[in-house]
XYZ file of C-alpha atoms in Angstrom:
151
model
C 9.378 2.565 18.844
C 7.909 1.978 15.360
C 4.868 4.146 15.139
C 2.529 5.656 12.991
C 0.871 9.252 13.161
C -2.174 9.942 14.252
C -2.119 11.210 10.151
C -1.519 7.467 8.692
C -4.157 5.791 11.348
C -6.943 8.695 11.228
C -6.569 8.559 7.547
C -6.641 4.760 6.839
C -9.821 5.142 9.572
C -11.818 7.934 6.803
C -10.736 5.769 4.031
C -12.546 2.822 4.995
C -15.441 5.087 6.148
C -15.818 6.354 2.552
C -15.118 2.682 1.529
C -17.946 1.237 4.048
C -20.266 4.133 2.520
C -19.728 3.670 -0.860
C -22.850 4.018 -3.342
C -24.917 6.728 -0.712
C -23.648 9.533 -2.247
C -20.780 12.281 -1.953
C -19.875 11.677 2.450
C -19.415 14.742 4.284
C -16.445 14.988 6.320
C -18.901 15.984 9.200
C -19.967 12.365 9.294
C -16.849 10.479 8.979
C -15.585 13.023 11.831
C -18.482 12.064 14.166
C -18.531 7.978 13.181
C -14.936 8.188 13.661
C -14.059 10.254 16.349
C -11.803 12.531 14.367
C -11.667 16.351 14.262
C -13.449 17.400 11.627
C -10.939 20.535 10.778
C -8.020 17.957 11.286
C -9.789 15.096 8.334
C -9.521 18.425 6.124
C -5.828 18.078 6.369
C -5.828 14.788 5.849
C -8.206 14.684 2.705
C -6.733 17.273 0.867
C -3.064 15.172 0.378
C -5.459 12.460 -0.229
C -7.872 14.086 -3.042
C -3.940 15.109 -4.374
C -3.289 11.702 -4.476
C -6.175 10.760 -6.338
C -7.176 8.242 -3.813
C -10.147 10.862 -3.020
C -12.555 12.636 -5.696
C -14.416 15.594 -3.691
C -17.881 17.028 -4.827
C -19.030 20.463 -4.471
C -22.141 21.881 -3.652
C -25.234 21.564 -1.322
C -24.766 17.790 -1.403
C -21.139 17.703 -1.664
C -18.448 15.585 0.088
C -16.046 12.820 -0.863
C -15.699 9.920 -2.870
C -12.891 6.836 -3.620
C -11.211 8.413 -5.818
C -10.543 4.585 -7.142
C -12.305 1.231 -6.359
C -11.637 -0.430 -2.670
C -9.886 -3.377 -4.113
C -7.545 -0.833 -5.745
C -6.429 1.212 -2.797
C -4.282 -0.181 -0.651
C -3.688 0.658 2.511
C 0.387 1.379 1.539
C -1.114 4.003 -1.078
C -2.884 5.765 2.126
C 0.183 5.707 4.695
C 2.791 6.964 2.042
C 0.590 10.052 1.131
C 0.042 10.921 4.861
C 3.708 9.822 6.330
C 5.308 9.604 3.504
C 8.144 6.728 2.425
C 7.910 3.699 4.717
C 11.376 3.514 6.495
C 11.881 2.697 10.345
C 15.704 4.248 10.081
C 16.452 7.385 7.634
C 19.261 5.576 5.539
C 16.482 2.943 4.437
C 13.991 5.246 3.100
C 12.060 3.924 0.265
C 12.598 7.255 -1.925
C 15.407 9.012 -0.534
C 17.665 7.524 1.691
C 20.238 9.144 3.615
C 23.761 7.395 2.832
C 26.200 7.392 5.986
C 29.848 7.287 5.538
C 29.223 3.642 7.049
C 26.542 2.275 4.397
C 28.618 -0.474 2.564
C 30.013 -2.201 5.982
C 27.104 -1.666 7.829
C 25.483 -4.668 9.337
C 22.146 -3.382 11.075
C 21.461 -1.533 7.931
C 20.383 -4.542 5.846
C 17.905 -5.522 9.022
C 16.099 -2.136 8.747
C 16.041 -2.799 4.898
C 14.158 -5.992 6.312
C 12.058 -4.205 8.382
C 10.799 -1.722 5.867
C 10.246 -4.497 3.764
C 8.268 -6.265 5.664
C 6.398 -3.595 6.784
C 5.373 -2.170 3.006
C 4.979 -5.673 2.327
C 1.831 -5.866 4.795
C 0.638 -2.917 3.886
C 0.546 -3.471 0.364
C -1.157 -6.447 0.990
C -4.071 -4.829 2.284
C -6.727 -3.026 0.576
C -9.404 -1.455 1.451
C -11.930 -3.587 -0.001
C -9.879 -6.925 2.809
C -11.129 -4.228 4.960
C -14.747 -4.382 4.207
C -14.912 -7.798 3.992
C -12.893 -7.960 7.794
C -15.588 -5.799 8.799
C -18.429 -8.101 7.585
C -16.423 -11.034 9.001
C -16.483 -9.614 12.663
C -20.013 -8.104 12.821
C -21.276 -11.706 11.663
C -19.049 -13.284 14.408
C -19.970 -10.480 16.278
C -23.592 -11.289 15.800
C -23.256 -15.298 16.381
C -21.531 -14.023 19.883
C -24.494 -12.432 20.757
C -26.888 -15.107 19.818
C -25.697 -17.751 21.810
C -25.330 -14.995 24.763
């Protein structure tokens, strides 16, 4: 089975909490832990490849925390998943950076459909940035809230 980390998802989850609290201020990782249900010793971790990255700015100090490190229509949500499980590729010979080249690479026939896979799969998440997530968010809570209305 295809599947992410716990890294890729918990960190996609922070991103769009920093993206959903943009303009309040450096967010302490305290908060995103407890809105998102995350360890806050493990979102540590997972914001310092991030802040590498540059897809998170930290701030120091008594009102410290994090920040985008770029705007939410600029960070997709590719840019998050490489930097936390790095190079998309469902087999190892298909990696996007480095891929391992068995003896059987020019005759091999399932190779090119994991090359299709991988494509498709950085293709979708390329595709999505965080700012499709905010505005997927607002989309549901005002369906959300018509739901409710008519209950």
């Amino acid at each position: 089975m295809l599947k992410l980390s716990t890294k890729g998802r918990y960190g996609v989850k922070a991103m769009f909490d920093l993206a959903q609290h943009m303009g309040e201020g450096p967010i302490s990782l305290k908060s995103i832990a407890e809105r998102q249900g995350i360890s806050e010793h493990y979102l540590e971790q997972l914001v310092s490849g991030l802040r590498k990255a540059g897809l998170v700015k930290s701030v120091r100090g008594a009102q410290g925390g994090y920040l985008l490190g770029k705007e939410p229509d600029k960070i997709r949500v590719g840019d998050i998943i490489r930097v936390l499980e790095g190079p998309i590729a469902p087999t190892d010979c298909v990696s996007e950076e480095d891929p391992e080249i068995c003896a059987k690479a020019e005759y091999c026939v399932t190779r090119t459909i994991w090359e299709k896979v991988r494509d498709s799969i950085a293709d979708v998440l390329d595709s999505i940035t965080l700012e499709n997530m905010l505005e997927d968010a607002k989309r549901i809570e005002s369906e959300r809230s018509l739901y409710m209305f008519y209950i």
